[in-house]
Coordinates of C-alpha atoms in Angstrom, one line a residue:
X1213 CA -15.5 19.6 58.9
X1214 CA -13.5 22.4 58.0
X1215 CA -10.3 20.1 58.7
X1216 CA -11.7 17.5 56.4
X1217 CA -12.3 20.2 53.5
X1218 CA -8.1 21.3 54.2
X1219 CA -7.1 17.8 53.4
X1220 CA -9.6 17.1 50.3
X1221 CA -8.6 20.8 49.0
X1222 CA -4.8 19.7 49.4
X1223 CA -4.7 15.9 48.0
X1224 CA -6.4 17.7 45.1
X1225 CA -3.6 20.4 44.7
X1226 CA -0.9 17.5 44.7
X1227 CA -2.6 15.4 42.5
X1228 CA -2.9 18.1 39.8
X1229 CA 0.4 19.3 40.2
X1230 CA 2.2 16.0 40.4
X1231 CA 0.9 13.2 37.5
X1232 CA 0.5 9.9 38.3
X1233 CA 3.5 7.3 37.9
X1234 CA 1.6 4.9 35.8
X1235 CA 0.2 7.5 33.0
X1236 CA 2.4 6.8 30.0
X1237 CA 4.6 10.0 29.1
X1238 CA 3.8 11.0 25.1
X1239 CA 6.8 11.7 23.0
X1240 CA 6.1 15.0 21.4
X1241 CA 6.3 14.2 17.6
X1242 CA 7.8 16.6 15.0
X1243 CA 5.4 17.7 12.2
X1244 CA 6.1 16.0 8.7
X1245 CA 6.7 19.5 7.4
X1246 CA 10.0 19.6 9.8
X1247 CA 11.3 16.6 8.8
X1248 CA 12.8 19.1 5.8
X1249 CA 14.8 21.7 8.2
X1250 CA 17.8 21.0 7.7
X1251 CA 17.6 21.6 3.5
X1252 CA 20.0 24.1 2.4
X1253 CA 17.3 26.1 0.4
X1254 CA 20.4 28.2 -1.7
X1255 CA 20.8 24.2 -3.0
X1256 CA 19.1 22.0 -5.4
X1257 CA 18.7 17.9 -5.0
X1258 CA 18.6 15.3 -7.2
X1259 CA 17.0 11.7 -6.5
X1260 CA 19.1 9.4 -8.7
X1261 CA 17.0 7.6 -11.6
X1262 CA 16.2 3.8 -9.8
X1263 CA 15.9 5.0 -6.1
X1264 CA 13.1 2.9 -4.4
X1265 CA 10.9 4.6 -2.3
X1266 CA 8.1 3.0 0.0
X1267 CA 4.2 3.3 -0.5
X1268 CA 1.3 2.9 1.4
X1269 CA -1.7 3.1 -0.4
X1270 CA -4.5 5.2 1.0
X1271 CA -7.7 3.4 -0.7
X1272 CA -8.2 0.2 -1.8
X1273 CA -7.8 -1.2 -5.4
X1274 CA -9.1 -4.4 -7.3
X1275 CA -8.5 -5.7 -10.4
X1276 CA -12.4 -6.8 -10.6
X1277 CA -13.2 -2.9 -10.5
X1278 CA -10.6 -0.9 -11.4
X1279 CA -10.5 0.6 -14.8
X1280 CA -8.1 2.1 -17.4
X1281 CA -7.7 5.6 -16.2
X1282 CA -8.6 5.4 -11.9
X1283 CA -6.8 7.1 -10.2
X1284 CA -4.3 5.6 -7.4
X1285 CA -3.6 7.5 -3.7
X1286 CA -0.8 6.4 -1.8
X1287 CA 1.7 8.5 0.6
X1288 CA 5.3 8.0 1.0
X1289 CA 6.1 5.3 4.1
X1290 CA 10.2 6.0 4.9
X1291 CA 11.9 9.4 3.9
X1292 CA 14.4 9.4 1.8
X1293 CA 17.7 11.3 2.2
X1294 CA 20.9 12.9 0.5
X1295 CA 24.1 14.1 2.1
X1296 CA 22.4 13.6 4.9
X1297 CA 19.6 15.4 4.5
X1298 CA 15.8 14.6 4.1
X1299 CA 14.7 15.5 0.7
X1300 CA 11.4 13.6 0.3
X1301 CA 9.9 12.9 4.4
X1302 CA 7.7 9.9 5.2
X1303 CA 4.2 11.1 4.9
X1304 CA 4.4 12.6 1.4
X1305 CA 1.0 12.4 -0.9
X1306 CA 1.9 10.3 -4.2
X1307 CA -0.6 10.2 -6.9
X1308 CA -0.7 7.8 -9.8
X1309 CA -2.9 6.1 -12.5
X1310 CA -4.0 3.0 -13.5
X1311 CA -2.8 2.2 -16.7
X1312 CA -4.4 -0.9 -18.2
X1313 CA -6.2 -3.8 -16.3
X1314 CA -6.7 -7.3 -17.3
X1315 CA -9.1 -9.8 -15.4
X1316 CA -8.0 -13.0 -15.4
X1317 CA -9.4 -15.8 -17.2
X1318 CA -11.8 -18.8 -16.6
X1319 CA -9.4 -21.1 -17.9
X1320 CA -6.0 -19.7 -18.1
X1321 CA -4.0 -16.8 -17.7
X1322 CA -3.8 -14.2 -15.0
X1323 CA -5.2 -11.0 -13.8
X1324 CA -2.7 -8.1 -14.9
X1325 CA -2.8 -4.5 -13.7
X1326 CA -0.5 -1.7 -14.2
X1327 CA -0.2 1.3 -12.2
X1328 CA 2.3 4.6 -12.9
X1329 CA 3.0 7.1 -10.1
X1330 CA 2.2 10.5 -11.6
X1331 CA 3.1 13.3 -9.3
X1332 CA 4.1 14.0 -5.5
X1333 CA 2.9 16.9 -2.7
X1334 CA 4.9 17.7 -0.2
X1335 CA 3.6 18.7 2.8
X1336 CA 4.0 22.2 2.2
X1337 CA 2.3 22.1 -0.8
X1338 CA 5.1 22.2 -3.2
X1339 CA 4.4 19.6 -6.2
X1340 CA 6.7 17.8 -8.7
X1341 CA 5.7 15.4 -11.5
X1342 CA 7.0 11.9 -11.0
X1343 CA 8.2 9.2 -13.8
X1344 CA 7.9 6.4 -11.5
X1345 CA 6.3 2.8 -11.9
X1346 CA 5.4 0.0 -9.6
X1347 CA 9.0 -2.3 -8.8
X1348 CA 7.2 -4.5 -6.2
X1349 CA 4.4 -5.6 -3.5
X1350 CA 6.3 -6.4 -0.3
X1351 CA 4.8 -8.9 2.1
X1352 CA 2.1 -9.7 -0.3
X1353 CA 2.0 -13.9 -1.0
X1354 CA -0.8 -13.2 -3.2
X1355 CA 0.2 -10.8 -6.1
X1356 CA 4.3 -10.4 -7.7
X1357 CA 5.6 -8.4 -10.4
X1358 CA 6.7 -8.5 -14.1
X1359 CA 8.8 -6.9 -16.7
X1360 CA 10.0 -3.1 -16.2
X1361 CA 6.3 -1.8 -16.5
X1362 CA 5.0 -1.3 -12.9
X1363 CA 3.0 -4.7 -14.1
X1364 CA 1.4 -6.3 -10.7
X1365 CA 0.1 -9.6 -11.6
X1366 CA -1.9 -12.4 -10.1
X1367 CA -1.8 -15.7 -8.7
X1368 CA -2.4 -19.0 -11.1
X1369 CA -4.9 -20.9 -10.4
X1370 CA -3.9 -24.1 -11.9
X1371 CA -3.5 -25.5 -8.1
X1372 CA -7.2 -24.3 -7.5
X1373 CA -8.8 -25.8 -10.4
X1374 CA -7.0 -29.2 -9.8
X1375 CA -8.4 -29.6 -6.2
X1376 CA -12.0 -28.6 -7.2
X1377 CA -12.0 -31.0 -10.1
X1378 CA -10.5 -33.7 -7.5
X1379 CA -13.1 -32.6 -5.2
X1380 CA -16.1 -32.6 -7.3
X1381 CA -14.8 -36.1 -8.4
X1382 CA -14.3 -37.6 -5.0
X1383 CA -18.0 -36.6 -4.0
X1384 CA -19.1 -38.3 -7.1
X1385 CA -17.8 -41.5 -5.9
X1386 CA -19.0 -41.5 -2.8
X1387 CA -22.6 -40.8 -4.1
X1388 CA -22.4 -43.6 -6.9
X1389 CA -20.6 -45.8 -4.5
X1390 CA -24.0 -45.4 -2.4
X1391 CA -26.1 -47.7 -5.1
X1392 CA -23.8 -50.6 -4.4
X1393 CA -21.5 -51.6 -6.9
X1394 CA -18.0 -50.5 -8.0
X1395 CA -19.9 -49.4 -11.7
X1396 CA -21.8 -47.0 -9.2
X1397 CA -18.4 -45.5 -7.8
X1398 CA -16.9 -45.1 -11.0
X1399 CA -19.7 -43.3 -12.9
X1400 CA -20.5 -40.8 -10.0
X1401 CA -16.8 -40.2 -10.5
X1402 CA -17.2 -39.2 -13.8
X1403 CA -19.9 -37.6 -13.5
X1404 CA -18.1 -35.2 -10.5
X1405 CA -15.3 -34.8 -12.5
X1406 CA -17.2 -33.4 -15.3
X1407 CA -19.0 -31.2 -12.7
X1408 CA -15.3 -29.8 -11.7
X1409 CA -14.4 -28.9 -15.2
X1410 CA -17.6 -27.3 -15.5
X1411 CA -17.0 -25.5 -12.6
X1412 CA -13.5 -24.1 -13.5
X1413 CA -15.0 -23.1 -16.7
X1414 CA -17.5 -21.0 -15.5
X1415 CA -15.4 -19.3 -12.5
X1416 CA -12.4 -16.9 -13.1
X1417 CA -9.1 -16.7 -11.7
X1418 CA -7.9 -15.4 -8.2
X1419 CA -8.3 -11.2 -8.8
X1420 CA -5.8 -9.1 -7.5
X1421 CA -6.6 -7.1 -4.0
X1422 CA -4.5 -4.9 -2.7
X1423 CA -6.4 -3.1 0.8
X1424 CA -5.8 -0.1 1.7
X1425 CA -2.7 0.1 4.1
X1426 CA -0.8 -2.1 1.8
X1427 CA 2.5 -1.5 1.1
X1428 CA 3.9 -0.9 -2.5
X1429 CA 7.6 -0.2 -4.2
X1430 CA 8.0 3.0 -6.0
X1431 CA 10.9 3.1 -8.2
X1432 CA 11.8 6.6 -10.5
X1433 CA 12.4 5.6 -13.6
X1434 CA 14.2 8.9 -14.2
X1435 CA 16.0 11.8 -12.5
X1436 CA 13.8 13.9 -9.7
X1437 CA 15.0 17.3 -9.1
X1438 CA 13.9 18.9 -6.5
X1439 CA 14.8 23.0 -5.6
X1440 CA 15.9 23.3 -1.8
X1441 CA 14.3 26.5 -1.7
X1442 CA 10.7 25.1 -2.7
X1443 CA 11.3 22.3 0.0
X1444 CA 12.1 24.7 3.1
X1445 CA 9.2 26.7 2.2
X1446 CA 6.4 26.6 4.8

């Protein structure tokens, strides 16, 4: 018994003090707030007017709901460096605004929505105002961008409205083409195609969606200084 007891109390000892081989080793990961270290805080930095910087947003947004005036939550996705040095790390909060929406139409024209980036916290806490707009949706089939306003804009729906009028119309046929005669086919056709223009009257275009985790371009539209000192500060 007591021999037994020896060799439990010892398997135990090298199992603690020696980890299995198939338990994954973590990386240790270096706070966000480090990613800055190596600023030369007697220095100040300057982000060039047109640098892009990578989003993700933090909440969802829809054109359906959003209104003139929400506001928009994203952090920073890639850092961005200078002399080869980190001046704005990945994981920095970006704040922004939506500045006018436009829902699109049941017969034409797209939804519209335009969102400007308003101000930036770094994770120290230091905060600096932002004249930045929207310069694109990577990875996104659904939504592109126009003109030199941050303007995200919808799909068409042209393609849509076609096939449900073709649709409608084809079902039509079939019906009237139940009666028996080729009159019957051709009336329920027009009948369903009438139904299909009804339908894309009544029903608006595609909305745009962007979920939350989606990525969006940030682009300054004008000079960001930054003071070295403010960004080394913990």
């Amino acid at each position: 018994m007591r021999y037994t007891a020896l060799l439990f109390a010892i398997s135990l000892s090298l199992a603690v003090a020696s980890p299995a081989q198939d338990q994954p080793q973590l990386v240790p990961r270096v706070p966000i707030a480090q990613q800055q270290s190596n600023v030369d805080p007697s220095l100040a930095y300057s982000v060039p007017a047109g640098t892009k910087v990578p989003l993700t947003l933090t909440q969802g947004i829809t054109s359906k709901t959003a209104k003139e005036g929400d506001p928009v939550y994203a952090q920073t996705a890639f850092p961005i460096t200078q002399n080869n040095r980190i001046v704005i790390p990945a994981g920095a909060y970006v704040q922004g605004v939506v500045r006018r929406v436009v829902r699109p139409g049941r017969v034409k024209g797209r939804a519209e929505m335009q969102i400007s980036f308003t101000s930036m916290i770094f994770p120290n806490g230091y905060t600096v105002l932002l004249p930045a707009t929207v310069e694109g949706v990577p990875g996104s089939q659904n939504v592109d961008t126009k003109g030199s306003e941050g303007t995200i804009q919808g799909q068409g729906s042209k393609g849509k409205d076609a096939a449900t009028i073709a649709k409608t119309a084809g079902a039509g046929a079939g019906i009237g083409a139940i009666s028996g005669s080729g009159k019957g086919a051709g009336i329920g056709a027009a009948a369903g195609s009438a139904l299909g223009i009804a339908t894309v009257l009544l029903t608006r275009g595609p909305e745009i969606q962007l979920d939350p985790g989606s990525s969006v371009e940030m682009i300054l539209e004008r000079e960001l200084n930054l003071e070295g000192g403010k960004l080394r500060q913990q």
